[in-house]
Amino acid sequence: MKYDMYYELLEQPRSLKDTLNAEKSHMSEISSEISEVDRLYLVGCGSSLSTCYSARDAINMVHDTPVDVFTGYEFLYHKKIDNKNAGLIVTSQSGETADTLAALRRANEMGIKTVSITNEEESSMMKEAASSILTRCGRENAILGTKTYVTQLMCLYQIIFQAFDTLESPEVLKQLKDLPDITENLIKSTEAENKDIAQKFAHEDIFYCMGAGPNYGLAYKLAMTMFMEGALKHACPLYSAEFRHGLIERVEKNVPTIFLDAGYPGDELTEKAIEFCDNIGANNLIFRMKDYADVNFLLSPFVLVVPLEWFVYYMAHFNGEDPGSTRHIGKVRY
């Protein structure tokens, strides 16, 4: 049996290509405006929050314009939002996420330049943001953002790395064009291996997910939405540098710990955590970007998400669960 997530996972390359073709010139215009701001806010919830984390950590590694991430209500209730020459990008699959929409409305009231990235053309965020990007993904039924996740993340990278001139920007922007082909190859080449790994780990009930830099955003998505919403497993995301501040006391023999590695400066601590877990016999799962694609390391979340999608998809399957359904989450669906 194949679930909705299976087909939507396969649609990621087309969604990336269609979105880039349709919105590239518009994103360039937005980048020109964003390049003039003194501070940029990124706001989202769930998988959309994870794309904000990855984009923030990627640009903060190579550029000094302050970029801050908030969930919707944190931005709404924060008392010290700087609205002087500031920009805000909200991200939402539905364009109706209540928390994020409230943040957008506050930013509009404060005179902040606002941009929305969403998959729904008639949504409130498309209509109320000063500028709006529509991801061309078609309907997404599965709760786990697959095609909407990668296209949303691609839009954030395209806008931000074009807005802020860095030494990495030319290569990142060039390789974003190659993402549809890279993603298609990964979909074909990583399914079988991760199906086998999923069967091995299907009986486990708790996972720790760790990454440095932009891979923390992916670790957050993996734990908070992919495992807990899709596979119905307990999971906890951590920055690699936080391993020794708590998890080191709880990780034990046979406990599954997932490491995302791209060779970031912070991955020096990822390697130390891996070594520690090896020594005590933890059940390590290591996903290294270099094993899957030869691209700029800032693009690691785009690469590693595909094998992780297959892993979580088949883990749910082997436990008799539909990775696209939910028990309690009442999201807006169109």
Tab-separated table of C-alpha atoms in Angstrom:
chain	number	residue	atom	x	y	z
A	1	MET	CA	0.000	0.000	0.000
A	2	LYS	CA	1.229	3.483	-0.870
A	3	TYR	CA	0.100	6.524	1.112
A	4	ASP	CA	-0.329	10.143	-0.011
A	5	MET	CA	3.123	11.025	1.326
A	6	TYR	CA	4.691	8.573	-1.138
A	7	TYR	CA	3.333	10.349	-4.193
A	8	GLU	CA	3.961	13.811	-2.761
A	9	LEU	CA	7.563	12.872	-2.023
A	10	LEU	CA	7.960	11.940	-5.691
A	11	GLU	CA	6.536	15.323	-6.724
A	12	GLN	CA	9.318	17.320	-5.056
A	13	PRO	CA	11.527	17.781	-8.150
A	14	ARG	CA	8.635	19.108	-10.245
A	15	SER	CA	7.505	21.397	-7.436
A	16	LEU	CA	10.997	22.873	-7.128
A	17	LYS	CA	11.328	23.386	-10.870
A	18	ASP	CA	7.880	24.908	-11.334
A	19	THR	CA	8.283	27.258	-8.375
A	20	LEU	CA	11.696	28.473	-9.456
A	21	ASN	CA	10.555	29.019	-13.050
A	22	ALA	CA	7.409	30.878	-12.037
A	23	GLU	CA	8.743	32.966	-9.171
A	24	LYS	CA	12.425	33.592	-9.855
A	25	SER	CA	12.048	37.134	-11.221
A	26	HIS	CA	9.610	38.032	-8.458
A	27	MET	CA	12.013	36.683	-5.838
A	28	SER	CA	14.764	38.819	-7.366
A	29	GLU	CA	12.599	41.904	-6.869
A	30	ILE	CA	11.966	40.930	-3.259
A	31	SER	CA	15.681	40.314	-2.739
A	32	SER	CA	16.426	43.853	-3.893
A	33	GLU	CA	14.077	45.195	-1.225
A	34	ILE	CA	15.356	42.857	1.481
A	35	SER	CA	18.958	43.846	0.715
A	36	GLU	CA	18.205	47.319	2.103
A	37	VAL	CA	16.916	46.221	5.529
A	38	ASP	CA	18.972	46.414	8.715
A	39	ARG	CA	17.204	43.427	10.315
A	40	LEU	CA	15.237	40.488	8.950
A	41	TYR	CA	12.652	38.420	10.801
A	42	LEU	CA	11.616	34.920	9.709
A	43	VAL	CA	8.373	33.529	11.129
A	44	GLY	CA	6.740	30.120	10.805
A	45	CYS	CA	5.292	27.168	12.724
A	46	GLY	CA	5.977	23.440	12.511
A	47	SER	CA	7.790	22.467	9.302
A	48	SER	CA	7.669	26.122	8.248
A	49	LEU	CA	9.531	27.093	11.417
A	50	SER	CA	12.199	24.527	10.556
A	51	THR	CA	12.809	26.167	7.167
A	52	CYS	CA	13.266	29.481	8.975
A	53	TYR	CA	15.845	27.944	11.309
A	54	SER	CA	17.828	26.478	8.409
A	55	ALA	CA	17.758	29.676	6.353
A	56	ARG	CA	18.754	31.789	9.348
A	57	ASP	CA	21.654	29.577	10.339
A	58	ALA	CA	22.859	29.326	6.738
A	59	ILE	CA	23.026	33.088	6.166
A	60	ASN	CA	24.287	33.840	9.675
A	61	MET	CA	27.311	31.643	8.974
A	62	VAL	CA	28.419	33.889	6.106
A	63	HIS	CA	26.814	37.340	6.555
A	64	ASP	CA	26.400	39.837	9.376
A	65	THR	CA	22.908	41.289	8.801
A	66	PRO	CA	20.866	40.272	11.886
A	67	VAL	CA	18.363	37.540	11.013
A	68	ASP	CA	15.993	36.406	13.780
A	69	VAL	CA	13.504	33.525	13.885
A	70	PHE	CA	10.213	33.537	15.766
A	71	THR	CA	7.166	31.337	15.964
A	72	GLY	CA	4.030	33.310	15.205
A	73	TYR	CA	2.794	34.090	18.703
A	74	GLU	CA	6.317	34.748	20.012
A	75	PHE	CA	6.617	37.512	17.423
A	76	LEU	CA	3.133	38.780	18.243
A	77	TYR	CA	3.784	39.122	21.966
A	78	HIS	CA	7.440	40.183	21.857
A	79	LYS	CA	7.853	43.653	23.346
A	80	LYS	CA	11.035	44.729	21.606
A	81	ILE	CA	10.527	44.123	17.898
A	82	ASP	CA	12.714	46.588	16.003
A	83	ASN	CA	10.621	47.998	13.176
A	84	LYS	CA	13.172	50.510	11.904
A	85	ASN	CA	14.077	49.487	8.368
A	86	ALA	CA	13.150	45.864	9.102
A	87	GLY	CA	11.791	43.082	6.934
A	88	LEU	CA	9.699	40.041	7.769
A	89	ILE	CA	9.154	36.823	5.809
A	90	VAL	CA	6.321	34.560	6.965
A	91	THR	CA	6.188	30.933	5.851
A	92	SER	CA	3.101	28.714	5.848
A	93	GLN	CA	1.907	25.817	3.724
A	94	SER	CA	-1.745	26.817	4.062
A	95	GLY	CA	-1.315	30.576	4.342
A	96	GLU	CA	-3.853	30.468	7.170
A	97	THR	CA	-1.789	29.347	10.173
A	98	ALA	CA	-3.366	31.482	12.911
A	99	ASP	CA	-0.153	32.201	14.848
A	100	THR	CA	1.802	33.181	11.745
A	101	LEU	CA	-1.049	35.254	10.353
A	102	ALA	CA	-1.214	37.202	13.621
A	103	ALA	CA	2.527	37.940	13.329
A	104	LEU	CA	2.076	39.138	9.746
A	105	ARG	CA	-0.708	41.504	10.767
A	106	ARG	CA	1.357	42.929	13.598
A	107	ALA	CA	4.298	43.499	11.252
A	108	ASN	CA	2.034	45.264	8.764
A	109	GLU	CA	0.741	47.526	11.539
A	110	MET	CA	4.327	48.329	12.564
A	111	GLY	CA	5.340	49.335	9.058
A	112	ILE	CA	7.707	46.401	8.561
A	113	LYS	CA	8.244	45.240	4.972
A	114	THR	CA	6.372	41.940	4.741
A	115	VAL	CA	6.723	38.923	2.471
A	116	SER	CA	4.752	35.670	2.556
A	117	ILE	CA	5.705	32.272	1.151
A	118	THR	CA	2.751	29.918	0.916
A	119	ASN	CA	1.225	27.183	-1.219
A	120	GLU	CA	-2.323	28.553	-1.318
A	121	GLU	CA	-3.069	31.295	-3.836
A	122	GLU	CA	-6.304	32.459	-2.199
A	123	SER	CA	-4.985	32.406	1.360
A	124	SER	CA	-4.961	35.330	3.770
A	125	MET	CA	-1.169	35.537	3.798
A	126	MET	CA	-1.016	35.786	0.016
A	127	LYS	CA	-3.460	38.678	0.140
A	128	GLU	CA	-2.216	40.538	3.215
A	129	ALA	CA	1.580	40.526	2.813
A	130	ALA	CA	3.104	43.396	0.852
A	131	SER	CA	4.778	40.807	-1.408
A	132	SER	CA	3.865	37.145	-1.776
A	133	ILE	CA	5.529	34.079	-3.247
A	134	LEU	CA	3.356	31.141	-4.306
A	135	THR	CA	5.011	27.746	-4.198
A	136	ARG	CA	3.828	25.649	-7.147
A	137	CYS	CA	3.254	22.348	-5.376
A	138	GLY	CA	-0.387	21.632	-6.029
A	139	ARG	CA	-2.457	20.127	-3.263
A	140	GLU	CA	-0.550	18.551	-0.360
A	141	ASN	CA	-2.658	16.098	1.621
A	142	ALA	CA	-0.083	14.406	3.854
A	143	ILE	CA	0.586	16.207	7.124
A	144	LEU	CA	4.335	15.905	6.621
A	145	GLY	CA	5.458	18.734	4.402
A	146	THR	CA	7.554	17.184	1.637
A	147	LYS	CA	7.164	19.162	-1.570
A	148	THR	CA	5.998	22.262	0.306
A	149	TYR	CA	8.960	21.983	2.694
A	150	VAL	CA	11.659	21.876	0.022
A	151	THR	CA	10.077	24.565	-2.154
A	152	GLN	CA	9.560	26.866	0.817
A	153	LEU	CA	13.160	26.360	1.908
A	154	MET	CA	14.356	26.952	-1.651
A	155	CYS	CA	12.467	30.262	-1.778
A	156	LEU	CA	14.006	31.415	1.488
A	157	TYR	CA	17.519	30.573	0.275
A	158	GLN	CA	16.896	32.177	-3.123
A	159	ILE	CA	15.641	35.425	-1.603
A	160	ILE	CA	18.149	35.701	1.225
A	161	PHE	CA	21.319	34.673	-0.608
A	162	GLN	CA	20.461	36.975	-3.488
A	163	ALA	CA	19.682	39.818	-1.068
A	164	PHE	CA	22.873	39.512	0.973
A	165	ASP	CA	26.062	39.359	-1.060
A	166	THR	CA	28.398	36.761	0.418
A	167	LEU	CA	31.312	34.722	-0.889
A	168	GLU	CA	29.007	31.687	-0.884
A	169	SER	CA	26.070	33.358	-2.659
A	170	PRO	CA	27.078	32.719	-6.310
A	171	GLU	CA	27.608	29.001	-5.753
A	172	VAL	CA	24.498	28.597	-3.579
A	173	LEU	CA	22.289	30.374	-6.135
A	174	LYS	CA	23.775	28.384	-9.018
A	175	GLN	CA	23.232	25.078	-7.238
A	176	LEU	CA	19.653	25.963	-6.281
A	177	LYS	CA	18.913	25.681	-10.010
A	178	ASP	CA	20.234	22.119	-9.913
A	179	LEU	CA	18.066	21.061	-6.957
A	180	PRO	CA	15.282	19.449	-9.022
A	181	ASP	CA	17.750	17.053	-10.656
A	182	ILE	CA	19.646	16.442	-7.404
A	183	THR	CA	16.389	15.711	-5.593
A	184	GLU	CA	15.153	13.370	-8.298
A	185	ASN	CA	18.388	11.371	-8.144
A	186	LEU	CA	18.201	11.168	-4.350
A	187	ILE	CA	14.594	9.972	-4.442
A	188	LYS	CA	15.618	7.097	-6.706
A	189	SER	CA	18.877	6.206	-4.993
A	190	THR	CA	17.982	6.382	-1.285
A	191	GLU	CA	14.628	4.599	-1.015
A	192	ALA	CA	15.761	0.981	-0.730
A	193	GLU	CA	18.506	1.598	1.814
A	194	ASN	CA	16.309	3.668	4.097
A	195	LYS	CA	13.437	1.231	3.815
A	196	ASP	CA	15.764	-1.408	5.237
A	197	ILE	CA	16.966	0.932	7.993
A	198	ALA	CA	13.372	1.799	8.866
A	199	GLN	CA	12.488	-1.866	9.271
A	200	LYS	CA	15.442	-2.295	11.622
A	201	PHE	CA	14.371	0.656	13.792
A	202	ALA	CA	10.599	0.260	13.510
A	203	HIS	CA	10.217	-1.074	17.047
A	204	GLU	CA	12.025	1.888	18.636
A	205	ASP	CA	9.853	4.496	20.324
A	206	ILE	CA	12.187	7.439	20.991
A	207	PHE	CA	14.786	9.165	18.834
A	208	TYR	CA	17.263	11.971	19.462
A	209	CYS	CA	17.963	14.120	16.387
A	210	MET	CA	21.057	16.291	16.212
A	211	GLY	CA	22.572	18.732	13.750
A	212	ALA	CA	24.733	21.842	13.596
A	213	GLY	CA	24.166	25.049	11.628
A	214	PRO	CA	21.412	24.740	8.972
A	215	ASN	CA	21.032	21.064	9.817
A	216	TYR	CA	19.506	21.979	13.177
A	217	GLY	CA	16.440	23.184	11.285
A	218	LEU	CA	16.232	19.798	9.597
A	219	ALA	CA	16.744	18.022	12.940
A	220	TYR	CA	13.856	20.095	14.279
A	221	LYS	CA	11.631	19.089	11.372
A	222	LEU	CA	12.705	15.454	11.692
A	223	ALA	CA	11.831	15.305	15.386
A	224	MET	CA	8.866	17.652	15.689
A	225	THR	CA	6.918	16.832	12.544
A	226	MET	CA	8.350	13.785	10.766
A	227	PHE	CA	8.745	11.507	13.771
A	228	MET	CA	6.051	12.826	16.108
A	229	GLU	CA	3.363	13.685	13.549
A	230	GLY	CA	4.156	11.137	10.848
A	231	ALA	CA	5.693	8.078	12.472
A	232	LEU	CA	4.052	8.679	15.879
A	233	LYS	CA	7.363	8.301	17.678
A	234	HIS	CA	8.732	10.376	20.537
A	235	ALA	CA	11.651	12.538	19.383
A	236	CYS	CA	13.804	15.405	20.546
A	237	PRO	CA	15.828	17.834	18.370
A	238	LEU	CA	19.110	19.322	19.561
A	239	TYR	CA	21.895	21.494	18.262
A	240	SER	CA	25.029	19.357	18.221
A	241	ALA	CA	26.704	21.717	20.678
A	242	GLU	CA	23.932	20.997	23.193
A	243	PHE	CA	24.737	17.288	23.392
A	244	ARG	CA	26.875	17.691	26.492
A	245	HIS	CA	24.268	19.887	28.191
A	246	GLY	CA	21.749	17.207	29.066
A	247	LEU	CA	21.537	14.496	26.440
A	248	ILE	CA	24.954	13.167	27.435
A	249	GLU	CA	23.323	12.117	30.730
A	250	ARG	CA	20.392	10.338	29.069
A	251	VAL	CA	21.765	8.671	25.962
A	252	GLU	CA	22.406	5.026	26.740
A	253	LYS	CA	23.289	1.732	25.129
A	254	ASN	CA	20.977	0.945	22.196
A	255	VAL	CA	19.207	4.354	22.331
A	256	PRO	CA	18.760	5.529	18.701
A	257	THR	CA	20.496	8.837	18.040
A	258	ILE	CA	20.397	10.426	14.587
A	259	PHE	CA	23.246	12.701	13.540
A	260	LEU	CA	23.147	15.055	10.553
A	261	ASP	CA	26.617	15.996	9.343
A	262	ALA	CA	27.704	18.410	6.622
A	263	GLY	CA	31.160	19.472	7.756
A	264	TYR	CA	29.966	22.724	9.327
A	265	PRO	CA	32.223	24.322	11.946
A	266	GLY	CA	29.740	23.104	14.562
A	267	ASP	CA	30.061	19.549	13.254
A	268	GLU	CA	33.317	19.280	15.157
A	269	LEU	CA	30.972	18.794	18.114
A	270	THR	CA	28.771	16.435	16.083
A	271	GLU	CA	31.799	14.183	15.643
A	272	LYS	CA	32.592	14.300	19.367
A	273	ALA	CA	28.998	13.336	20.169
A	274	ILE	CA	29.153	10.476	17.662
A	275	GLU	CA	32.366	9.210	19.235
A	276	PHE	CA	30.861	9.348	22.727
A	277	CYS	CA	27.733	7.484	21.611
A	278	ASP	CA	29.842	4.858	19.842
A	279	ASN	CA	31.803	4.272	23.034
A	280	ILE	CA	28.699	3.617	25.135
A	281	GLY	CA	26.958	1.540	22.474
A	282	ALA	CA	24.183	3.911	21.474
A	283	ASN	CA	22.370	2.958	18.286
A	284	ASN	CA	23.781	5.671	16.028
A	285	LEU	CA	22.312	6.618	12.664
A	286	ILE	CA	24.598	9.010	10.785
A	287	PHE	CA	23.486	10.893	7.683
A	288	ARG	CA	26.455	12.645	6.045
A	289	MET	CA	25.862	15.037	3.179
A	290	LYS	CA	29.049	13.954	1.407
A	291	ASP	CA	27.572	10.476	0.958
A	292	TYR	CA	24.689	11.822	-1.120
A	293	ALA	CA	25.687	14.908	-3.137
A	294	ASP	CA	28.619	17.179	-3.928
A	295	VAL	CA	27.148	20.635	-3.317
A	296	ASN	CA	27.869	23.628	-1.112
A	297	PHE	CA	27.528	22.501	2.487
A	298	LEU	CA	24.997	25.258	3.188
A	299	LEU	CA	22.540	23.237	1.061
A	300	SER	CA	22.764	20.173	3.286
A	301	PRO	CA	19.106	20.260	4.469
A	302	PHE	CA	17.918	19.908	0.868
A	303	VAL	CA	20.100	16.828	0.433
A	304	LEU	CA	19.578	15.026	3.720
A	305	VAL	CA	15.819	15.500	3.883
A	306	VAL	CA	15.201	12.971	1.080
A	307	PRO	CA	16.728	9.877	2.746
A	308	LEU	CA	15.111	10.982	6.006
A	309	GLU	CA	11.722	11.184	4.286
A	310	TRP	CA	12.062	7.620	3.068
A	311	PHE	CA	13.204	6.489	6.524
A	312	VAL	CA	10.206	8.063	8.284
A	313	TYR	CA	7.750	7.010	5.568
A	314	TYR	CA	8.679	3.339	5.863
A	315	MET	CA	8.950	3.462	9.649
A	316	ALA	CA	5.305	4.551	9.775
A	317	HIS	CA	4.411	1.882	7.216
A	318	PHE	CA	6.067	-0.929	9.189
A	319	ASN	CA	4.084	0.152	12.241
A	320	GLY	CA	0.806	0.155	10.334
A	321	GLU	CA	0.501	3.941	10.339
A	322	ASP	CA	-0.272	6.363	7.516
A	323	PRO	CA	2.529	8.995	7.694
A	324	GLY	CA	0.183	11.588	6.238
A	325	SER	CA	-2.633	11.312	8.792
A	326	THR	CA	-2.946	12.888	12.232
A	327	ARG	CA	-4.801	12.162	15.437
A	328	HIS	CA	-5.262	15.618	16.923
A	329	ILE	CA	-3.793	18.304	14.710
A	330	GLY	CA	-6.488	20.522	13.220
A	331	LYS	CA	-4.680	22.231	10.359
A	332	VAL	CA	-6.379	24.218	7.640
A	333	ARG	CA	-6.572	22.109	4.481
A	334	TYR	CA	-7.742	23.317	1.094
